[in-house]
Amino acid sequence: MLKKLALMLATATVLSACGTSGTVVSSDGTSDKLHWPDPQNTSFNKDRGTFPDLGSLKQIRSGMSKDQLYYLIGRPQFTEGFRVREWDYLFHFNTPGQGTNNVTTCQYKVLFDNQRFARSFHWRPVDPVGAKCPPELEKEVPPPQPQVIIREIVKTPVRIRQ
């Protein structure tokens, strides 16, 4: 009887670790109510998060696999269990004049459908509260046009001696 109870308790513990961090994700990879992990409880890059590559963030699209996301923005900073259907990130952005030390911190959540393809993406400001996530980043400035310098070359006739 005691062995049976211990086995049931161990099974329940293992199964609870297989779930997500609290967000109930539908089969199509959406949710009506998001649960955000505490930003202080990051598992990777402890208490820091990462500064993502902005070009990589712009490439994220619905239908991407976990491997594609991992390649673009790395591993999630929060441990969420086994076979999860959500990934949570803690990202920092350089924002002069805004946030602590000119840095805005945001959480980013990716929800996956039953086939493990990314389907919905969500942002949440951490610091400063109410910030736009991701922040409006400077527009790409087109490279300056090269200056065309035209030189007029005047050829003088060459006299040939006879």
XYZ file of N, CA, C and O in Angstrom:
648
model
N 0.826 -1.187 0.000
C 0.000 0.000 0.000
C 0.877 1.260 0.000
O 0.596 2.193 -0.724
N 1.916 1.273 0.829
C 2.810 2.426 0.918
C 3.572 2.615 -0.403
O 3.747 3.740 -0.858
N 3.982 1.477 -1.020
C 4.683 1.565 -2.302
C 3.759 2.131 -3.380
O 4.170 2.924 -4.218
N 2.501 1.729 -3.333
C 1.532 2.195 -4.319
C 1.301 3.702 -4.184
O 1.242 4.428 -5.178
N 1.199 4.163 -2.948
C 1.003 5.585 -2.686
C 2.229 6.396 -3.144
O 2.095 7.448 -3.759
N 3.407 5.871 -2.856
C 4.638 6.546 -3.267
C 4.735 6.602 -4.792
O 5.149 7.624 -5.364
N 4.340 5.522 -5.474
C 4.366 5.489 -6.928
C 3.383 6.505 -7.513
O 3.704 7.226 -8.462
N 2.199 6.602 -6.926
C 1.201 7.561 -7.405
C 1.697 8.998 -7.204
O 1.528 9.853 -8.071
N 2.309 9.254 -6.055
C 2.843 10.586 -5.778
C 3.973 10.937 -6.745
O 4.035 12.047 -7.270
N 4.853 9.996 -7.022
C 5.955 10.226 -7.953
C 5.424 10.475 -9.359
O 5.903 11.366 -10.078
N 4.405 9.712 -9.766
C 3.802 9.892 -11.089
C 3.165 11.267 -11.203
O 3.318 11.959 -12.211
N 2.463 11.686 -10.174
C 1.820 13.004 -10.187
C 2.861 14.107 -10.281
O 2.674 15.096 -10.993
N 3.958 13.949 -9.588
C 5.026 14.951 -9.621
C 5.638 15.043 -11.020
O 5.849 16.128 -11.548
N 5.909 13.890 -11.631
C 6.489 13.870 -12.967
C 5.526 14.478 -13.974
O 5.909 15.285 -14.822
N 4.257 14.132 -13.896
C 3.271 14.662 -14.834
C 3.073 16.157 -14.657
O 2.857 16.875 -15.630
N 3.164 16.647 -13.445
C 3.004 18.091 -13.239
C 4.161 18.856 -13.858
O 4.017 19.999 -14.282
N 5.324 18.242 -13.948
C 6.480 18.892 -14.567
C 6.365 18.926 -16.084
O 7.061 19.676 -16.744
N 5.450 18.128 -16.642
C 5.297 18.079 -18.089
C 4.413 19.192 -18.627
O 4.317 19.384 -19.823
N 3.752 19.898 -17.771
C 2.830 20.933 -18.224
C 3.529 22.229 -18.540
O 4.734 22.361 -18.447
N 2.739 23.199 -18.942
C 3.283 24.517 -19.219
C 3.336 25.312 -17.925
O 2.961 24.825 -16.873
N 3.749 26.544 -18.029
C 3.923 27.354 -16.828
C 2.622 27.942 -16.300
O 2.646 28.819 -15.476
N 1.492 27.495 -16.773
C 0.223 27.972 -16.252
C -0.736 28.471 -17.305
O -1.924 28.591 -17.066
N -0.256 28.768 -18.495
C -1.122 29.213 -19.571
C -1.796 27.992 -20.181
O -1.139 27.005 -20.495
N -3.115 28.047 -20.338
C -3.836 26.970 -20.994
C -3.821 27.269 -22.488
O -4.387 28.267 -22.937
N -3.156 26.409 -23.247
C -2.966 26.629 -24.677
C -3.931 25.731 -25.445
O -3.966 24.526 -25.238
N -4.714 26.323 -26.354
C -5.655 25.548 -27.156
C -4.908 24.770 -28.239
O -3.715 24.997 -28.477
N -5.607 23.879 -28.916
C -4.970 23.041 -29.934
C -4.421 23.853 -31.102
O -3.498 23.427 -31.776
N -4.986 25.050 -31.340
C -4.497 25.875 -32.440
C -3.387 26.845 -32.011
O -2.970 27.704 -32.782
N -2.904 26.724 -30.774
C -1.779 27.541 -30.324
C -2.157 28.933 -29.866
O -1.365 29.861 -29.995
N -3.361 29.091 -29.317
C -3.790 30.377 -28.785
C -4.226 30.197 -27.339
O -4.370 29.077 -26.855
N -4.439 31.299 -26.640
C -4.893 31.245 -25.259
C -5.700 32.495 -24.936
O -5.384 33.586 -25.421
N -6.746 32.316 -24.117
C -7.547 33.455 -23.681
C -6.943 34.145 -22.466
O -7.205 35.301 -22.208
N -6.141 33.402 -21.710
C -5.554 33.954 -20.493
C -4.100 33.515 -20.398
O -3.802 32.336 -20.276
N -3.212 34.491 -20.456
C -1.779 34.194 -20.408
C -1.265 34.254 -18.978
O -1.644 35.138 -18.217
N -0.388 33.331 -18.646
C 0.310 33.355 -17.357
C 1.766 33.709 -17.660
O 2.416 33.066 -18.483
N 2.251 34.756 -17.003
C 3.627 35.205 -17.219
C 4.482 34.794 -16.029
O 4.134 35.075 -14.895
N 5.624 34.146 -16.268
C 6.515 33.795 -15.153
C 7.143 35.049 -14.553
O 7.261 36.079 -15.219
N 7.536 34.955 -13.295
C 8.199 36.060 -12.612
C 9.545 36.318 -13.293
O 10.361 35.405 -13.432
N 9.803 37.553 -13.740
C 11.061 37.858 -14.429
C 12.308 37.551 -13.592
O 13.387 37.367 -14.151
N 12.159 37.504 -12.283
C 13.307 37.206 -11.419
C 13.651 35.720 -11.386
O 14.682 35.337 -10.851
N 12.806 34.874 -11.971
C 13.016 33.426 -11.904
C 13.522 32.834 -13.207
O 13.140 31.726 -13.573
N 14.366 33.543 -13.910
C 14.901 32.991 -15.149
C 15.798 31.803 -14.838
O 16.462 31.754 -13.804
N 15.801 30.829 -15.741
C 16.631 29.645 -15.563
C 17.962 29.783 -16.276
O 18.964 29.264 -15.843
N 17.950 30.472 -17.419
C 19.155 30.650 -18.215
C 19.482 32.129 -18.250
O 18.588 32.960 -18.265
N 20.741 32.451 -18.293
C 21.191 33.846 -18.203
C 20.597 34.456 -16.942
O 19.923 35.478 -16.966
N 20.797 33.801 -15.847
C 20.176 34.104 -14.559
C 20.032 35.590 -14.282
O 20.999 36.325 -14.307
N 18.814 35.991 -14.042
C 18.456 37.365 -13.684
C 18.873 38.402 -14.724
O 18.938 39.575 -14.422
N 19.162 37.956 -15.929
C 19.638 38.919 -16.910
C 18.796 38.974 -18.164
O 18.623 40.032 -18.722
N 18.339 37.853 -18.663
C 17.711 37.859 -19.966
C 18.775 38.076 -21.028
O 19.960 37.914 -20.770
N 18.362 38.451 -22.221
C 19.317 38.665 -23.305
C 18.910 39.885 -24.132
O 17.773 40.329 -24.082
N 19.861 40.402 -24.869
C 19.604 41.450 -25.843
C 19.451 40.723 -27.182
O 20.443 40.256 -27.736
N 18.229 40.599 -27.702
C 18.048 39.824 -28.936
C 18.563 40.575 -30.156
O 18.656 41.797 -30.165
N 18.879 39.819 -31.177
C 19.244 40.394 -32.462
C 17.949 40.871 -33.117
O 17.017 40.094 -33.329
N 17.855 42.166 -33.384
C 16.619 42.748 -33.907
C 16.254 42.196 -35.277
O 15.077 41.997 -35.583
N 17.237 41.908 -36.084
C 16.965 41.311 -37.390
C 16.333 39.934 -37.256
O 15.446 39.564 -38.022
N 16.776 39.179 -36.264
C 16.206 37.852 -36.032
C 14.772 37.951 -35.533
O 13.913 37.163 -35.939
N 14.491 38.906 -34.649
C 13.119 39.084 -34.162
C 12.163 39.389 -35.310
O 11.026 38.921 -35.321
N 12.623 40.162 -36.282
C 11.779 40.534 -37.414
C 11.463 39.347 -38.311
O 10.515 39.379 -39.074
N 12.247 38.274 -38.225
C 12.039 37.109 -39.077
C 11.025 36.111 -38.512
O 10.613 35.190 -39.218
N 10.641 36.274 -37.259
C 9.747 35.295 -36.629
C 8.362 35.359 -37.263
O 7.792 36.428 -37.421
N 7.842 34.188 -37.609
C 6.541 34.063 -38.267
C 5.777 32.869 -37.697
O 6.366 31.917 -37.196
N 4.459 32.922 -37.844
C 3.617 31.790 -37.471
C 3.988 30.584 -38.335
O 4.280 30.735 -39.524
N 3.979 29.412 -37.739
C 4.296 28.187 -38.468
C 5.731 27.738 -38.321
O 6.112 26.683 -38.828
N 6.553 28.506 -37.616
C 7.951 28.116 -37.423
C 8.046 26.972 -36.422
O 7.238 26.854 -35.505
N 9.060 26.152 -36.606
C 9.316 25.052 -35.677
C 10.122 25.567 -34.487
O 10.677 26.669 -34.525
N 10.199 24.757 -33.450
C 11.001 25.133 -32.285
C 12.475 25.283 -32.667
O 13.158 26.166 -32.167
N 12.947 24.432 -33.567
C 14.341 24.529 -34.003
C 14.610 25.862 -34.705
O 15.655 26.476 -34.504
N 13.670 26.306 -35.539
C 13.846 27.583 -36.235
C 13.874 28.742 -35.240
O 14.692 29.648 -35.360
N 12.977 28.708 -34.255
C 12.965 29.764 -33.238
C 14.247 29.737 -32.415
O 14.817 30.779 -32.102
N 14.682 28.545 -32.054
C 15.909 28.404 -31.275
C 17.085 29.017 -32.038
O 17.930 29.694 -31.467
N 17.125 28.806 -33.340
C 18.192 29.361 -34.165
C 18.141 30.893 -34.176
O 19.173 31.557 -34.090
N 16.921 31.458 -34.267
C 16.780 32.912 -34.371
C 16.973 33.637 -33.043
O 17.645 34.674 -32.997
N 16.348 33.143 -31.966
C 16.364 33.910 -30.710
C 16.866 33.115 -29.508
O 16.828 33.597 -28.390
N 17.350 31.914 -29.733
C 17.948 31.144 -28.649
C 16.938 30.405 -27.785
O 15.749 30.365 -28.076
N 17.456 29.845 -26.713
C 16.598 29.078 -25.811
C 15.797 30.010 -24.929
O 16.243 31.109 -24.608
N 14.609 29.573 -24.525
C 13.827 30.391 -23.596
C 14.565 30.511 -22.262
O 15.305 29.608 -21.879
N 14.348 31.614 -21.567
C 15.056 31.828 -20.299
C 14.357 31.196 -19.101
O 14.848 31.297 -17.990
N 13.222 30.557 -19.302
C 12.481 29.969 -18.189
C 12.314 28.470 -18.417
O 12.032 28.035 -19.530
N 12.481 27.672 -17.370
C 12.265 26.238 -17.456
C 10.777 25.983 -17.342
O 10.142 26.392 -16.377
N 10.225 25.308 -18.343
C 8.782 25.118 -18.363
C 8.362 23.666 -18.401
O 7.190 23.358 -18.508
N 9.282 22.751 -18.332
C 8.911 21.340 -18.311
C 9.238 20.639 -19.611
O 9.978 21.129 -20.449
N 8.617 19.483 -19.773
C 8.886 18.594 -20.890
C 7.734 18.675 -21.885
O 6.569 18.660 -21.493
N 8.043 18.771 -23.176
C 7.036 18.837 -24.248
C 6.069 19.999 -24.051
O 4.866 19.860 -24.203
N 6.606 21.145 -23.719
C 5.779 22.320 -23.447
C 5.233 22.907 -24.740
O 5.767 22.673 -25.815
N 4.192 23.689 -24.596
C 3.561 24.341 -25.734
C 3.671 25.851 -25.617
O 2.925 26.589 -26.243
N 4.588 26.312 -24.776
C 4.879 27.737 -24.691
C 6.337 27.924 -24.311
O 6.906 27.129 -23.574
N 6.917 28.970 -24.853
C 8.275 29.367 -24.491
C 8.212 30.803 -24.019
O 7.538 31.637 -24.616
N 8.947 31.100 -22.952
C 8.988 32.450 -22.389
C 10.417 32.977 -22.401
O 11.347 32.283 -22.007
N 10.539 34.230 -22.823
C 11.834 34.894 -22.914
C 11.822 36.177 -22.098
O 10.767 36.778 -21.879
N 13.000 36.623 -21.696
C 13.195 37.924 -21.067
C 14.204 38.666 -21.936
O 15.364 38.284 -22.026
N 13.717 39.714 -22.612
C 14.547 40.454 -23.550
C 14.789 41.875 -23.059
O 13.921 42.485 -22.443
N 15.961 42.396 -23.387
C 16.320 43.779 -23.089
C 16.571 44.503 -24.410
O 17.067 43.910 -25.370
N 16.221 45.789 -24.424
C 16.436 46.618 -25.611
C 17.086 47.923 -25.186
O 16.681 48.516 -24.191
N 18.080 48.368 -25.935
C 18.689 49.677 -25.684
C 17.690 50.745 -26.099
O 17.307 50.814 -27.272
N 17.257 51.561 -25.129
C 16.268 52.610 -25.394
C 16.722 53.886 -24.697
O 16.343 54.146 -23.554
N 17.535 54.692 -25.349
C 18.033 55.920 -24.732
C 16.896 56.786 -24.184
O 15.897 57.018 -24.855
N 17.046 57.192 -22.926
C 16.052 58.046 -22.289
C 14.860 57.302 -21.708
O 13.923 57.919 -21.217
N 14.891 55.986 -21.738
C 13.754 55.208 -21.242
C 14.276 53.985 -20.489
O 15.280 53.402 -20.850
N 13.569 53.593 -19.440
C 13.929 52.393 -18.688
C 15.113 52.606 -17.771
O 15.719 53.670 -17.722
N 15.445 51.566 -17.024
C 16.575 51.604 -16.117
C 17.872 51.553 -16.918
O 18.066 50.653 -17.734
N 18.727 52.523 -16.701
C 20.010 52.617 -17.413
C 19.818 52.615 -18.930
O 20.603 52.003 -19.659
N 18.752 53.265 -19.384
C 18.457 53.361 -20.812
C 18.184 52.006 -21.463
O 18.475 51.800 -22.641
N 17.639 51.091 -20.687
C 17.303 49.758 -21.188
C 15.848 49.457 -20.847
O 15.416 49.644 -19.710
N 15.094 48.995 -21.834
C 13.720 48.544 -21.627
C 13.733 47.027 -21.573
O 14.372 46.376 -22.409
N 13.039 46.451 -20.591
C 12.969 45.000 -20.430
C 11.547 44.535 -20.735
O 10.583 45.110 -20.238
N 11.438 43.502 -21.552
C 10.141 42.960 -21.958
C 10.164 41.430 -21.874
O 11.203 40.814 -22.086
N 8.996 40.859 -21.596
C 8.847 39.412 -21.681
C 8.210 39.101 -23.025
O 7.388 39.874 -23.540
N 8.593 37.961 -23.585
C 8.082 37.522 -24.879
C 7.622 36.084 -24.735
O 8.350 35.253 -24.191
N 6.424 35.799 -25.188
C 5.855 34.452 -25.065
C 5.481 33.942 -26.449
O 4.851 34.646 -27.241
N 5.864 32.696 -26.731
C 5.506 32.021 -27.971
C 4.634 30.829 -27.600
O 5.013 30.027 -26.740
N 3.460 30.720 -28.231
C 2.567 29.579 -28.001
C 2.579 28.681 -29.239
O 2.558 29.170 -30.369
N 2.601 27.371 -29.004
C 2.680 26.376 -30.074
C 1.368 25.610 -30.183
O 0.694 25.362 -29.179
N 1.042 25.178 -31.408
C -0.152 24.358 -31.613
C 0.153 22.900 -31.260
O 1.263 22.580 -30.807
N -0.806 22.008 -31.480
C -0.620 20.584 -31.155
C 0.480 19.922 -31.965
O 1.018 18.900 -31.559
N 0.797 20.483 -33.109
C 1.850 19.917 -33.954
C 3.228 20.509 -33.634
O 4.185 20.263 -34.337
N 3.298 21.362 -32.619
C 4.530 22.005 -32.143
C 5.067 23.079 -33.086
O 6.271 23.285 -33.206
N 4.138 23.765 -33.779
C 4.513 24.911 -34.604
C 4.071 26.186 -33.896
O 2.977 26.246 -33.324
N 4.912 27.199 -33.954
C 4.602 28.482 -33.306
C 3.384 29.105 -33.974
O 3.318 29.177 -35.202
N 2.429 29.536 -33.167
C 1.194 30.099 -33.730
C 0.851 31.488 -33.203
O 0.279 32.282 -33.924
N 1.165 31.789 -31.939
C 0.855 33.132 -31.440
C 2.011 33.654 -30.601
O 2.739 32.888 -29.973
N 2.145 34.982 -30.630
C 3.295 35.653 -30.019
C 2.781 36.815 -29.189
O 1.912 37.562 -29.630
N 3.326 36.963 -27.977
C 2.804 37.961 -27.045
C 3.956 38.683 -26.349
O 4.963 38.069 -26.018
N 3.752 39.985 -26.098
C 4.733 40.822 -25.399
C 4.136 41.344 -24.108
O 2.933 41.582 -24.029
N 4.999 41.555 -23.110
C 4.594 42.148 -21.838
C 5.732 43.021 -21.326
O 6.869 42.551 -21.168
N 5.458 44.306 -21.065
C 6.518 45.176 -20.534
C 6.841 44.837 -19.079
O 5.945 44.528 -18.306
N 8.112 44.876 -18.738
C 8.552 44.624 -17.362
C 9.104 45.916 -16.764
O 8.698 46.331 -15.689
N 10.037 46.563 -17.484
C 10.641 47.796 -16.989
C 10.968 48.696 -18.175
O 11.739 48.283 -19.050
N 10.384 49.856 -18.243
C 9.397 50.420 -17.338
C 8.011 49.817 -17.597
O 7.709 49.402 -18.717
N 7.211 49.780 -16.546
C 5.854 49.267 -16.669
C 5.103 50.176 -17.641
O 5.211 51.388 -17.583
N 4.389 49.596 -18.556
C 3.651 50.379 -19.544
C 4.445 50.718 -20.785
O 3.941 51.401 -21.676
N 5.681 50.261 -20.877
C 6.500 50.535 -22.057
C 5.946 49.783 -23.261
O 5.217 48.800 -23.120
N 6.295 50.238 -24.434
C 5.911 49.537 -25.655
C 6.917 48.411 -25.880
O 8.117 48.634 -25.856
N 6.394 47.213 -26.094
C 7.254 46.056 -26.329
C 6.893 45.402 -27.652
O 5.727 45.115 -27.868
N 7.864 45.152 -28.504
C 9.203 45.691 -28.419
C 9.159 47.196 -28.653
O 8.258 47.690 -29.315
N 10.097 47.919 -28.091
C 10.070 49.378 -28.230
C 10.241 49.795 -29.686
O 10.783 49.057 -30.492
N 9.740 50.985 -29.966
C 9.960 51.532 -31.307
C 11.462 51.721 -31.453
O 12.073 52.437 -30.681
N 11.993 51.072 -32.396
C 13.427 51.144 -32.594
C 13.707 52.126 -33.717
O 12.861 52.391 -34.558
N 14.885 52.666 -33.691
C 15.247 53.637 -34.714
C 15.044 53.036 -36.087
O 15.364 51.877 -36.332
N 14.471 53.829 -36.943
C 14.273 53.380 -38.319
C 15.643 53.192 -38.953
O 16.582 53.920 -38.668
N 15.712 52.202 -39.802
C 16.974 51.973 -40.482
C 17.261 53.150 -41.397
O 16.422 53.554 -42.189
N 18.418 53.701 -41.234
C 18.826 54.828 -42.058
C 19.461 54.262 -43.312
O 20.382 53.452 -43.224
N 18.954 54.670 -44.475
C 19.566 54.142 -45.700
C 21.007 54.619 -45.812
O 21.338 55.713 -45.366
N 21.839 53.779 -46.370
C 23.242 54.202 -46.507
C 23.330 55.416 -47.418
O 22.519 55.583 -48.325
N 24.283 56.285 -47.157
C 24.410 57.480 -47.994
C 24.737 57.096 -49.441
O 25.427 56.115 -49.682
N 24.188 57.863 -50.345
C 24.449 57.615 -51.760
C 25.874 58.055 -52.078
O 26.326 59.098 -51.613
N 26.557 57.257 -52.848
C 27.932 57.658 -53.198
C 27.912 58.917 -54.053
O 27.008 59.112 -54.862
N 28.862 59.762 -53.824
C 28.960 60.984 -54.614
C 29.645 60.654 -55.930
O 30.648 59.945 -55.957
N 29.056 61.150 -56.959
C 29.641 60.929 -58.278
C 30.475 62.148 -58.626
O 29.981 63.271 -58.615
N 31.708 61.916 -58.878
C 32.617 63.008 -59.238
C 32.960 62.840 -60.709
O 33.464 61.795 -61.125
N 32.617 63.836 -61.427
C 32.900 63.795 -62.861
C 34.063 64.737 -63.132
O 34.029 65.911 -62.776
N 35.060 64.208 -63.738
C 36.207 65.016 -64.123
C 36.273 65.057 -65.641
O 36.139 64.035 -66.301
N 36.467 66.226 -66.115
C 36.576 66.361 -67.547
C 38.053 66.279 -67.901
O 38.884 67.005 -67.375
N 38.323 65.365 -68.735
C 39.700 65.195 -69.165
C 39.812 65.768 -70.573
O 39.100 65.357 -71.481
N 40.667 66.715 -70.699
C 40.864 67.362 -71.985
C 42.145 66.809 -72.581
O 43.210 66.894 -71.967
N 41.969 66.246 -73.717
C 43.158 65.704 -74.384
C 43.674 66.760 -75.362
O 42.920 67.351 -76.118
N 44.926 66.980 -75.294
C 45.543 67.920 -76.236
C 46.112 67.098 -77.384
O 46.619 65.992 -77.170
N 45.990 67.637 -78.558
C 46.511 66.869 -79.691
C 48.029 66.700 -79.587
O 48.742 67.567 -79.123
N 48.441 65.574 -79.961
C 49.860 65.254 -79.922
C 50.453 65.561 -81.302
O 49.930 65.128 -82.325
N 51.524 66.284 -81.290
C 52.178 66.607 -82.549
C 53.163 65.495 -82.887
O 53.921 65.045 -82.053
N 53.076 65.148 -84.092
C 53.975 64.095 -84.552
C 55.079 64.751 -85.386
O 54.794 65.493 -86.312
N 56.269 64.447 -85.084
C 57.404 65.007 -85.814
C 57.584 64.211 -87.108
O 57.526 63.006 -87.128
N 57.895 64.942 -88.063
C 58.127 64.279 -89.343
C 59.545 64.349 -89.766
O 60.329 65.177 -89.568
